[in-house]
PDB file of C-alpha atoms in Angstrom:
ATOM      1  CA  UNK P   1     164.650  86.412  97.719  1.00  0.00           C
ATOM      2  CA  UNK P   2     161.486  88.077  96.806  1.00  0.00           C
ATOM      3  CA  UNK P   3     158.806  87.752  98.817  1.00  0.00           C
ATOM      4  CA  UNK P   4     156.821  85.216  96.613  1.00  0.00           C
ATOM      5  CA  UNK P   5     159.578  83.285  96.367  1.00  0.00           C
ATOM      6  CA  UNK P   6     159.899  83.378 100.278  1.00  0.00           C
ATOM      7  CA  UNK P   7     155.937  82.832 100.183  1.00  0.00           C
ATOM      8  CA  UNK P   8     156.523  79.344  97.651  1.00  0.00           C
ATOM      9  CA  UNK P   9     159.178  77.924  99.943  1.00  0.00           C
ATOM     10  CA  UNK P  10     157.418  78.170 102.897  1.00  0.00           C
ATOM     11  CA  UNK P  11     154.788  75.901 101.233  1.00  0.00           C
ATOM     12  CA  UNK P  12     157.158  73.789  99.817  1.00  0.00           C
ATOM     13  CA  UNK P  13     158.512  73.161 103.934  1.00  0.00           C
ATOM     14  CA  UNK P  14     154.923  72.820 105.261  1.00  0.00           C
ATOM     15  CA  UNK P  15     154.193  69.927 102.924  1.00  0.00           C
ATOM     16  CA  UNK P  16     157.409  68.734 103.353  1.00  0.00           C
ATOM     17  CA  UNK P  17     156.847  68.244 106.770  1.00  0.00           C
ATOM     18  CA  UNK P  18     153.531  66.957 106.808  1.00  0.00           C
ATOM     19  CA  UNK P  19     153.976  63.916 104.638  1.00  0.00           C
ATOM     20  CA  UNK P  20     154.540  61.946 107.154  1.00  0.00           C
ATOM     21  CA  UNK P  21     151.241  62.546 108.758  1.00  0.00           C
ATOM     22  CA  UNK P  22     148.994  61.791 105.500  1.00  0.00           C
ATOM     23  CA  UNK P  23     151.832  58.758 104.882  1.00  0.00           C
ATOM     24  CA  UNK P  24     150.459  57.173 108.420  1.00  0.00           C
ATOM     25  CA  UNK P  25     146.728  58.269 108.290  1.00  0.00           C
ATOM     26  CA  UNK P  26     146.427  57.213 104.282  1.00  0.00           C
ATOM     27  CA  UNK P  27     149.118  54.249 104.449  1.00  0.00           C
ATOM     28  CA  UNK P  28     151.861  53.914 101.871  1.00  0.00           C
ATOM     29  CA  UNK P  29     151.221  53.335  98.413  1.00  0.00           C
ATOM     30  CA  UNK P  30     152.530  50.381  96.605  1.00  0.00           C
ATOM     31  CA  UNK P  31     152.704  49.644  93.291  1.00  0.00           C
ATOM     32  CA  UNK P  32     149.696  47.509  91.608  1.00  0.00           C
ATOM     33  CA  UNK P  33     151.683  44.376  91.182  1.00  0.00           C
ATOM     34  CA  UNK P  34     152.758  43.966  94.668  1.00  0.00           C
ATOM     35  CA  UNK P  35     149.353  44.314  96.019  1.00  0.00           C
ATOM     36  CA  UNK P  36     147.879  41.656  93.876  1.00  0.00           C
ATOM     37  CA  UNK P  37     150.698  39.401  94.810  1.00  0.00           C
ATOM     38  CA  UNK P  38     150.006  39.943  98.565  1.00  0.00           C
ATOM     39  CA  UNK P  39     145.923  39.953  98.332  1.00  0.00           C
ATOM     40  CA  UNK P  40     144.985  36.935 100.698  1.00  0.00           C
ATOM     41  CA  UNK P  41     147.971  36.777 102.693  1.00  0.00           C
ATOM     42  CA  UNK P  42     146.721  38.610 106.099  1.00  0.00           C
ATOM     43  CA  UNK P  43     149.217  40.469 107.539  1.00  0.00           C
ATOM     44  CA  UNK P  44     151.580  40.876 104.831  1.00  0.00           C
ATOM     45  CA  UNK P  45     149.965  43.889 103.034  1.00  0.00           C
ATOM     46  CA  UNK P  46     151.284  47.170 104.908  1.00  0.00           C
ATOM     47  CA  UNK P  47     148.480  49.079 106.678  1.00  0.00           C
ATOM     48  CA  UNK P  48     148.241  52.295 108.173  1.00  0.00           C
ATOM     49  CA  UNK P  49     148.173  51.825 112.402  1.00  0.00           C
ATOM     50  CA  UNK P  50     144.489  51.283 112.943  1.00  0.00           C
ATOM     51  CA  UNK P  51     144.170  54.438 114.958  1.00  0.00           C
ATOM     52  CA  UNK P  52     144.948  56.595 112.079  1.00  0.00           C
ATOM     53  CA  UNK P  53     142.946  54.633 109.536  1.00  0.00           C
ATOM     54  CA  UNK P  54     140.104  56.020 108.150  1.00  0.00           C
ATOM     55  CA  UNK P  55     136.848  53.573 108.436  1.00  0.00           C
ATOM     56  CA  UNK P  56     133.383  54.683 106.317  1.00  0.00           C
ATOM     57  CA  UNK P  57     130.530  52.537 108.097  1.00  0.00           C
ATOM     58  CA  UNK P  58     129.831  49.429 106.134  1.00  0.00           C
ATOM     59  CA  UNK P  59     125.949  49.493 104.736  1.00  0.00           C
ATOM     60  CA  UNK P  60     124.951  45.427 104.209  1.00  0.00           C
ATOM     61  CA  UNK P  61     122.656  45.166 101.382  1.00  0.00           C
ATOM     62  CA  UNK P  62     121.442  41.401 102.592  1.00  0.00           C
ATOM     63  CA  UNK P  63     118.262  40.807 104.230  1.00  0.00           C
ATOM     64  CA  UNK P  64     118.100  40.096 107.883  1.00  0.00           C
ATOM     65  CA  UNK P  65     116.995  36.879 108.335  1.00  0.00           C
ATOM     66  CA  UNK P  66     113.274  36.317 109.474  1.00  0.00           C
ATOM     67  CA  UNK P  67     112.814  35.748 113.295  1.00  0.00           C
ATOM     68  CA  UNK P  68     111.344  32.549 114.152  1.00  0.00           C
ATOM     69  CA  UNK P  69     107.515  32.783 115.500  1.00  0.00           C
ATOM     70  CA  UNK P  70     107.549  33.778 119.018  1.00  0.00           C
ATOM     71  CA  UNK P  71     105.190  32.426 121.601  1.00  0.00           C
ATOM     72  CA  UNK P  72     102.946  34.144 124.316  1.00  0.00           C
ATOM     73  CA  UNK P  73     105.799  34.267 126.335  1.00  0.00           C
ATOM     74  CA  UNK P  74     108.037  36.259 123.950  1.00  0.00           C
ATOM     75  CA  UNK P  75     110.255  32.968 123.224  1.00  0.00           C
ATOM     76  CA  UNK P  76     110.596  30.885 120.164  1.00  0.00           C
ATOM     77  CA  UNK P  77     107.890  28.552 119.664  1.00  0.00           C
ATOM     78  CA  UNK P  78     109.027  25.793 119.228  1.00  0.00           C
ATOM     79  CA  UNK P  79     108.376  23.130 116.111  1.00  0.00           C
ATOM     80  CA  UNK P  80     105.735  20.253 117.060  1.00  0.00           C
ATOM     81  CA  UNK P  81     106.438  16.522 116.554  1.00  0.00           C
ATOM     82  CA  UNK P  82     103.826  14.763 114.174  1.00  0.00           C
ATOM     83  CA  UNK P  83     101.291  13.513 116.333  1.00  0.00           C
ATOM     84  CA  UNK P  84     102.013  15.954 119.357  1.00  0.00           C
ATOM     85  CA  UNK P  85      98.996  18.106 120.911  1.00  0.00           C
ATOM     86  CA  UNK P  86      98.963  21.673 119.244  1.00  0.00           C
ATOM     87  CA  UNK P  87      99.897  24.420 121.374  1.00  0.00           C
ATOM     88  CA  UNK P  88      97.292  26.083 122.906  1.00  0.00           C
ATOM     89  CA  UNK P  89      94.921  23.624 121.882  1.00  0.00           C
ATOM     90  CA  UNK P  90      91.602  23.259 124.017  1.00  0.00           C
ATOM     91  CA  UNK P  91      88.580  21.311 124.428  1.00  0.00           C
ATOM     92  CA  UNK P  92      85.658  22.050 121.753  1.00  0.00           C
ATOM     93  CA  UNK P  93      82.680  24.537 123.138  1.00  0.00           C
ATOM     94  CA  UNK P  94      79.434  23.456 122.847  1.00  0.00           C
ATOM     95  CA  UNK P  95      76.998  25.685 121.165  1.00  0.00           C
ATOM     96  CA  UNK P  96      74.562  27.296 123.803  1.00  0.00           C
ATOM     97  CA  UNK P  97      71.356  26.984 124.090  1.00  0.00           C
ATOM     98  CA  UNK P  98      68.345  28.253 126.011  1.00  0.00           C
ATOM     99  CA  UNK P  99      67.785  25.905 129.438  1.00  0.00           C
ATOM    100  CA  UNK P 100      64.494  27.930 130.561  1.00  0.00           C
ATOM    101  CA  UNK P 101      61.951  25.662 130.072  1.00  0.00           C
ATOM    102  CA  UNK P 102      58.685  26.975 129.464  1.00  0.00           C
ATOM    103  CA  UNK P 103      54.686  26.359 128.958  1.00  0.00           C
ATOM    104  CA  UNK P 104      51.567  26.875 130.080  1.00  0.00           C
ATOM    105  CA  UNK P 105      50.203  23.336 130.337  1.00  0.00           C
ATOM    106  CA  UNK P 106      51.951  20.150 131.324  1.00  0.00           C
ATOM    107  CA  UNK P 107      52.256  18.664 127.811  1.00  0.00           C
ATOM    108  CA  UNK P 108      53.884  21.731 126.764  1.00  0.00           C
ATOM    109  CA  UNK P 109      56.211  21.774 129.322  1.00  0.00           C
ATOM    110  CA  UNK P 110      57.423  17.778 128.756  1.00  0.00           C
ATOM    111  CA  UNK P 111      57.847  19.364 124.588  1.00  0.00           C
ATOM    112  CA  UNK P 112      59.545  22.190 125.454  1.00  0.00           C
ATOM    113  CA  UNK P 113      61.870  20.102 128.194  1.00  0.00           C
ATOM    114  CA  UNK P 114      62.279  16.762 125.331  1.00  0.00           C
ATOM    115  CA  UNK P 115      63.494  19.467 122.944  1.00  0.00           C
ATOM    116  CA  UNK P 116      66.176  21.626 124.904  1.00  0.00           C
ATOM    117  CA  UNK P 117      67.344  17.905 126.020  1.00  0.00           C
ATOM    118  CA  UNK P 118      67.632  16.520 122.472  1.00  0.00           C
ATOM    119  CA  UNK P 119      69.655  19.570 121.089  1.00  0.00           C
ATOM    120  CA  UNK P 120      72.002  19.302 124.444  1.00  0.00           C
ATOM    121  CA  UNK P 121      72.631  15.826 123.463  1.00  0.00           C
ATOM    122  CA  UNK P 122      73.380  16.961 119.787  1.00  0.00           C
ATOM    123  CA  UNK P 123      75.261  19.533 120.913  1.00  0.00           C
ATOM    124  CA  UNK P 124      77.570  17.086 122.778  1.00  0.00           C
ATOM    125  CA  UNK P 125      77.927  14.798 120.419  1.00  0.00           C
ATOM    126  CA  UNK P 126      78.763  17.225 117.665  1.00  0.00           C
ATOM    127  CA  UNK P 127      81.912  18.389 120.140  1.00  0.00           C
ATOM    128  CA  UNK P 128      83.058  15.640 120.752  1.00  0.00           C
ATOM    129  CA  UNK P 129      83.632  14.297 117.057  1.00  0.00           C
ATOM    130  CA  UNK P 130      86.095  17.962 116.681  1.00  0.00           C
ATOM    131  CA  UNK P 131      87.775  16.251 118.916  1.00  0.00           C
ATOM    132  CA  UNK P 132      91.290  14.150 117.308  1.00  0.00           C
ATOM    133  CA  UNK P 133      91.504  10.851 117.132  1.00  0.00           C
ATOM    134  CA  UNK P 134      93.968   8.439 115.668  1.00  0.00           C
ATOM    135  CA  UNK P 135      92.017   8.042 112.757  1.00  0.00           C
ATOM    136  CA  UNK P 136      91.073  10.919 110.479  1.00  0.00           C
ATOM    137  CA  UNK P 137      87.620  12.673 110.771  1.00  0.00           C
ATOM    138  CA  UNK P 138      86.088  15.465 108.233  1.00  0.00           C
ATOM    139  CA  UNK P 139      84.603  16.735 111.686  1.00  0.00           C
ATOM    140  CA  UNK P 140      87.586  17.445 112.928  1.00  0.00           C
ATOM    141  CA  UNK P 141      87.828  20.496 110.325  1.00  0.00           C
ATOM    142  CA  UNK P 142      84.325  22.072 111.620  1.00  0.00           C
ATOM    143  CA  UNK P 143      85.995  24.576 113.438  1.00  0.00           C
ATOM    144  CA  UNK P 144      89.058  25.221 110.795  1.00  0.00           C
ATOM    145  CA  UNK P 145      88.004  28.841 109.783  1.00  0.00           C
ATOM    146  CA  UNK P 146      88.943  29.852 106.662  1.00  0.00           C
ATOM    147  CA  UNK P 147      89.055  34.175 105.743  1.00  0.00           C
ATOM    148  CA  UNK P 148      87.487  33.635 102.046  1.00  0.00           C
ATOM    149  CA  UNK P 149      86.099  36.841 100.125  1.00  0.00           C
ATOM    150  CA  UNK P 150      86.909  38.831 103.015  1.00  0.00           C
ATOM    151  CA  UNK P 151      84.725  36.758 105.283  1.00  0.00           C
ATOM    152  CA  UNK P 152      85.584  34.218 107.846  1.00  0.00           C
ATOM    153  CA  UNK P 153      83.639  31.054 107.078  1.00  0.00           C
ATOM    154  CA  UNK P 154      83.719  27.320 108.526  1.00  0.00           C
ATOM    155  CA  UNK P 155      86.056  25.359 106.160  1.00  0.00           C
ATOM    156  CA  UNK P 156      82.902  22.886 105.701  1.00  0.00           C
ATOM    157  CA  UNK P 157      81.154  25.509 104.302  1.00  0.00           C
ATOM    158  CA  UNK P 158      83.146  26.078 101.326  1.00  0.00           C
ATOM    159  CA  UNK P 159      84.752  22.983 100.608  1.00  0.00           C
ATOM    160  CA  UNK P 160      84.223  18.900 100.329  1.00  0.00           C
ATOM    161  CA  UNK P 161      85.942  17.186 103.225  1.00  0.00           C
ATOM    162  CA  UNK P 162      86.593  13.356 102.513  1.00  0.00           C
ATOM    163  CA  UNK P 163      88.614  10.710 104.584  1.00  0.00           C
ATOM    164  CA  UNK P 164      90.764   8.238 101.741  1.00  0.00           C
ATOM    165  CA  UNK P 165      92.698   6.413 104.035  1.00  0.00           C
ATOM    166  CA  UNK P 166      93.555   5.457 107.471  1.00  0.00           C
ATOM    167  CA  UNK P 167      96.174   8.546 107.593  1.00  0.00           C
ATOM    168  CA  UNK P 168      94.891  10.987 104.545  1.00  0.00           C
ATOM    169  CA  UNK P 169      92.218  13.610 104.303  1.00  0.00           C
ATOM    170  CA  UNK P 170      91.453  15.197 101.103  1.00  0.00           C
ATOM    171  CA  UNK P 171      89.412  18.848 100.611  1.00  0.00           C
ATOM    172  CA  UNK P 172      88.720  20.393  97.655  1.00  0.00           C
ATOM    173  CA  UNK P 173      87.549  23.512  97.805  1.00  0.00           C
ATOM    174  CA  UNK P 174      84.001  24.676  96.010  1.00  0.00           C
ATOM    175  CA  UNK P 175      85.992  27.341  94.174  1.00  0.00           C
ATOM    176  CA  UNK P 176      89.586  26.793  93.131  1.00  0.00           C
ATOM    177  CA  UNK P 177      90.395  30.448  93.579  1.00  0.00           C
ATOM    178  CA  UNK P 178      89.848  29.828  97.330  1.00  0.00           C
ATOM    179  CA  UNK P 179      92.510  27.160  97.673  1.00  0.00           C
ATOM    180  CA  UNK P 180      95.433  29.032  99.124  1.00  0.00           C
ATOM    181  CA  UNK P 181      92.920  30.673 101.424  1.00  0.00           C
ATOM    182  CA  UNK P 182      91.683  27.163 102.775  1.00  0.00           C
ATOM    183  CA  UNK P 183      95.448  26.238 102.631  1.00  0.00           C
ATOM    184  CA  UNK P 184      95.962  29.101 105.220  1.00  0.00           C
ATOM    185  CA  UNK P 185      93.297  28.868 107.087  1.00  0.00           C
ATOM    186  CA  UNK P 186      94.592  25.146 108.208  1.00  0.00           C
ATOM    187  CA  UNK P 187      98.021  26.377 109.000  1.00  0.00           C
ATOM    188  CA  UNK P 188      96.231  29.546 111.176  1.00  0.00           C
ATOM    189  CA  UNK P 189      94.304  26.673 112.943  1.00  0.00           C
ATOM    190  CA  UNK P 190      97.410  25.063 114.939  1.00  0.00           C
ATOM    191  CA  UNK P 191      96.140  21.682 114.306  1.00  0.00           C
ATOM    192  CA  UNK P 192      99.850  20.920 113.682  1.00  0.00           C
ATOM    193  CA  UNK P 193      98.768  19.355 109.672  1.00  0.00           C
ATOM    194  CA  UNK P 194     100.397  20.376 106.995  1.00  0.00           C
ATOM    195  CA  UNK P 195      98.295  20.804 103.788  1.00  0.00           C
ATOM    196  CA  UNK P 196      99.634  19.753 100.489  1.00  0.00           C
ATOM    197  CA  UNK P 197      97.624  21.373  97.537  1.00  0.00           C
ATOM    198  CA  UNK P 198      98.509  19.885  94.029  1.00  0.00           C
ATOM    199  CA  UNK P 199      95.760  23.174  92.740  1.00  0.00           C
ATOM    200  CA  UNK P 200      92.906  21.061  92.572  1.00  0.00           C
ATOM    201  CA  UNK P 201      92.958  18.916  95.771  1.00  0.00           C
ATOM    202  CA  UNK P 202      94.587  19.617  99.483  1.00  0.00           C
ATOM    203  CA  UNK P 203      95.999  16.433 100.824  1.00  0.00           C
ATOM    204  CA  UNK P 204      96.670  16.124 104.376  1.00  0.00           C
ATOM    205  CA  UNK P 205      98.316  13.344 106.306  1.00  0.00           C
ATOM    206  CA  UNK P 206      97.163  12.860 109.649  1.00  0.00           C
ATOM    207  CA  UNK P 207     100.100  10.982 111.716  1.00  0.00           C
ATOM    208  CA  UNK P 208      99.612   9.191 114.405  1.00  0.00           C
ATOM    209  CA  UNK P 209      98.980  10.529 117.937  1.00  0.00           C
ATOM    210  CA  UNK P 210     101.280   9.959 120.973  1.00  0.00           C
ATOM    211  CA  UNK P 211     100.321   7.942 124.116  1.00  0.00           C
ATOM    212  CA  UNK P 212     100.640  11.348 125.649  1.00  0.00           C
ATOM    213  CA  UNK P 213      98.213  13.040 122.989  1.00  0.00           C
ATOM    214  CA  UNK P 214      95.857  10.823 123.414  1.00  0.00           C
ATOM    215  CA  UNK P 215      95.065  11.267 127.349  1.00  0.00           C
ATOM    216  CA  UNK P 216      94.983  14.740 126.730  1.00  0.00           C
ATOM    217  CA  UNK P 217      92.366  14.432 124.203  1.00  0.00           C
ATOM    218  CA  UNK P 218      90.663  12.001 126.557  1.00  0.00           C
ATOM    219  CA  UNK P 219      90.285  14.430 128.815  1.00  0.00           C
ATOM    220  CA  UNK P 220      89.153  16.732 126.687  1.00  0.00           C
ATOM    221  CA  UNK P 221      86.193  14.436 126.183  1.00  0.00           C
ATOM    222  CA  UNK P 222      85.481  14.305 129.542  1.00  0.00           C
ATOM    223  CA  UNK P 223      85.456  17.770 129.560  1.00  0.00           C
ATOM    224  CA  UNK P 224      83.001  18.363 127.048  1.00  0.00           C
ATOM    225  CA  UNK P 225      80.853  15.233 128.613  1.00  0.00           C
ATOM    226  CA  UNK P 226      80.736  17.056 131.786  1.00  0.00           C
ATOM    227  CA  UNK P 227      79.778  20.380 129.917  1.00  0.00           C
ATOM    228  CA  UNK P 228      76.468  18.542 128.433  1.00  0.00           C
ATOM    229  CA  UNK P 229      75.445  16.991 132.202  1.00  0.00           C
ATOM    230  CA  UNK P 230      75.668  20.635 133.479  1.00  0.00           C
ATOM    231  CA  UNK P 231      73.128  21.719 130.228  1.00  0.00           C
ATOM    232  CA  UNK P 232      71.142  18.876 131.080  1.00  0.00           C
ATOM    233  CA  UNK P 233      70.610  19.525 135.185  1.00  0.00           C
ATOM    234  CA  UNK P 234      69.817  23.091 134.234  1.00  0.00           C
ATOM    235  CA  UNK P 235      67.010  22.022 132.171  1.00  0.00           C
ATOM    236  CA  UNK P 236      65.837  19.703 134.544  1.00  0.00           C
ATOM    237  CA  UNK P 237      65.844  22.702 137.026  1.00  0.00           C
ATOM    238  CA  UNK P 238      63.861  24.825 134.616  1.00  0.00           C
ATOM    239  CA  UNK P 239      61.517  22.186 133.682  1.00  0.00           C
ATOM    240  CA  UNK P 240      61.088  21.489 137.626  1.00  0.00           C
ATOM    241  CA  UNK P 241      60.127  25.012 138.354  1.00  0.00           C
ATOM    242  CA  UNK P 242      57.939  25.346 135.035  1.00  0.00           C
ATOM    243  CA  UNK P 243      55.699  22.517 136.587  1.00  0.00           C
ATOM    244  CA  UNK P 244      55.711  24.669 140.491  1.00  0.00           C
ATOM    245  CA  UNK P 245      54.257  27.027 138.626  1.00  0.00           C
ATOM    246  CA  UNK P 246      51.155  25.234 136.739  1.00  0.00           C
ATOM    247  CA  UNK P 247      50.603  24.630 140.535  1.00  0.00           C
ATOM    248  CA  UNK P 248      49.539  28.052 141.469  1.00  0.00           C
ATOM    249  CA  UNK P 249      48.447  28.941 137.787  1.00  0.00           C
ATOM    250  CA  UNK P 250      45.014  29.916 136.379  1.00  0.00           C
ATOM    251  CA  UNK P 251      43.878  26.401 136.287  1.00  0.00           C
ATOM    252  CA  UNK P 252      45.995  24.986 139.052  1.00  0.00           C
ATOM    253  CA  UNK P 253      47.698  21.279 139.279  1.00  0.00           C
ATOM    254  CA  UNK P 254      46.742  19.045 141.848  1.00  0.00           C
ATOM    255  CA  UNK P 255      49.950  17.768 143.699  1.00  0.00           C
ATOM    256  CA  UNK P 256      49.770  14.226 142.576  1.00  0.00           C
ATOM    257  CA  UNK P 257      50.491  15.428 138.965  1.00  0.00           C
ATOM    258  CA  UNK P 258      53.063  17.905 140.066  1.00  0.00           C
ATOM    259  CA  UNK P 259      54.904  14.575 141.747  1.00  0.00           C
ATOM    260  CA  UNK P 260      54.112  12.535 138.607  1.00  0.00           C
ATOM    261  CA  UNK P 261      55.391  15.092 136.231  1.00  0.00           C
ATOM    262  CA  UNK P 262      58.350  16.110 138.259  1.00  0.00           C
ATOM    263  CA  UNK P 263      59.451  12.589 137.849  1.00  0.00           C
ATOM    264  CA  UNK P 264      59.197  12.101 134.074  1.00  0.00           C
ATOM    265  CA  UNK P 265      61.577  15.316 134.119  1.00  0.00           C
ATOM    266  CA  UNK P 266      64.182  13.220 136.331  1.00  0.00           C
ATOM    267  CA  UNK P 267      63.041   9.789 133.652  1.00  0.00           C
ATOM    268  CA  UNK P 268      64.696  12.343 130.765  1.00  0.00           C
ATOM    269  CA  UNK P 269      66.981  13.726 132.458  1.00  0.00           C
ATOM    270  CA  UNK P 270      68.722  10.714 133.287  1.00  0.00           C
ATOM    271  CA  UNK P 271      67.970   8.913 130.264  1.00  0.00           C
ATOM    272  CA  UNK P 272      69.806  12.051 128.400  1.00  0.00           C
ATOM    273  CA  UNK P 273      72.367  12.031 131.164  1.00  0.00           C
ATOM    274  CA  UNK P 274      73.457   8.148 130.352  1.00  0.00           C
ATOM    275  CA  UNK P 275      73.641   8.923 126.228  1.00  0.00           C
ATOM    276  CA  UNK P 276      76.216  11.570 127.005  1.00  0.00           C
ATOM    277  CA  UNK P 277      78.337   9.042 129.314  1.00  0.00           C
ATOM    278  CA  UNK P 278      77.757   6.677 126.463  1.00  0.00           C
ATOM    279  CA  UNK P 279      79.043   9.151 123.865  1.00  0.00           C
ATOM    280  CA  UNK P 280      82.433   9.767 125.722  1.00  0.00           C
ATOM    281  CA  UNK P 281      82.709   6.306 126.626  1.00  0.00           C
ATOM    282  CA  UNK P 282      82.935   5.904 122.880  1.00  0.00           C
ATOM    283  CA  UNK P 283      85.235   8.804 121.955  1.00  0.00           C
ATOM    284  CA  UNK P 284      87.704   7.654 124.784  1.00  0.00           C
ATOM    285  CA  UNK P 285      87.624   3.933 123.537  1.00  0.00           C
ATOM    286  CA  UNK P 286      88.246   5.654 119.472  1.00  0.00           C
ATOM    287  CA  UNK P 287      91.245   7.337 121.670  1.00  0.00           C
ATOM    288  CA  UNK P 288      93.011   4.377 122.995  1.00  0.00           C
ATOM    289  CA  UNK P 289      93.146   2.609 119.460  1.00  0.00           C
ATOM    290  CA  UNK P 290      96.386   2.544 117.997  1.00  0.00           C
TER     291      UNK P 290
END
């Protein structure tokens, strides 16, 4: 044989011998019929051993599905019951005010002291009524904050909150283009309410509160009660010292009306001090009606 001939046969051989190989590592091939008959039956389709079978990495076009909200704690946070105490939430802060009292006479200083007193009451009273009760309250939106024209504003502010029934709450915004902003900024709140906007109008049912619920909401009255009786004895402090002074001032106090004007300061103080027990009396007794 010539030596291409030689060359050709040794090819031939080598192939010859390796079909066995790419038989195992490609798996046999059957004839289209027979593979449609067998699709679906399992193990009845001949496969190469899965050692030798070639696997490409599969690529899933899907989209993951969305991991529930996690808590502080890095767990899921789980889904409220209607009527249940939002997570998180706390007792209303009062807004703070000034307790120096101040003036240079003694008429002054019973204005000054009447005024700081007044707004503490105010103050109190205005936390109080953020607070849930059974009932619906448009106060209980006043500190629902709502990011509208890139600025976070008090829902109350730019909408019309109005109680319809014993359970519904409707708010419609000032501007209509600001509805799915209000909408959000309800959900963001975690007052656990679900708004329902039909593009003019958000309704909102209020459900019930739990027995549970509603002691911890009494207590958060109490809280802010106690809040407004620490405002109060701080004016009464101030107001207290203001009059020391006049004593030793240009045109100096005689004791008598030091003693008679430190005592009108403990006449408002307490008079103050029993509307704010009066106040949560009433929020707690709103509380405990089903």
């Amino acid at each position: 044989l010539s030596r291409l001939d030689m060359a050709h046969t040794r090819a031939v051989l080598a192939l010859v011998l390796a079909l066995p190989a790419i038989h195992a590592f490609v798996g046999p091939a059957l004839p289209l019929q027979q593979v449609s008959n067998r699709v679906g039956q399992c193990g009845l389709v001949q496969r190469a051993p899965l050692p030798l079978r070639f696997r490409r990495p599969e690529v899933s076009m899907m989209a993951k599905p969305k991991k529930g909200k996690k808590d502080e704690g890095g767990g899921k946070a789980e889904k409220q019951a209607p009527g249940a105490m939002p997570a998180g939430d706390k007792a209303p802060k009062m807004k703070k005010e000034n307790t120096d009292v101040t003036g240079a006479d003694p008429k002054e200083i019973i204005v000054n002291l009447k005024d700081k007193m007044s707004k503490t009451v105010e103050n109190t009273r205005e936390a109080l009524g953020a607070i849930r009760t059974g009932r619906p309250s448009p106060k209980m939106f006043d500190k629902v904050m709502v990011d509208s024209y890139g600025v976070a504003t008090p829902l109350p502010q730019i909408a019309t909150v109005n109680v319809r029934s014993a359970s519904t709450v409707e708010i419609t915004p000032f501007d209509p283009s600001t509805m799915k902003d209000v909408e959000r900024g309800i959900m963001n709140a975690d007052m656990n309410l679900t708004p329902n906007s039909d593009g003019t109008v958000i309704r909102i049912n209020i459900p019930s509160l739990t027995t549970e619920t509603r002691a911890q909401y009494a207590k958060q009255a109490s809280a802010v009660g106690e809040d407004g009786k620490v405002a109060l004895r701080n004016i009464r402090r101030t107001g207290v010292e203001a009059v020391k002074k006049l004593e030793k001032g240009q045109t100096p106090i005689g004791e008598d009306e030091s003693k008679s004007l430190q005592d009108e300061v403990q006449k408002l103080t307490d008079k103050c001090t029993a509307e704010l027990v009066e106040l949560v009396k009433v929020k707690e007794k709103e509380l405990s009606t089903v």
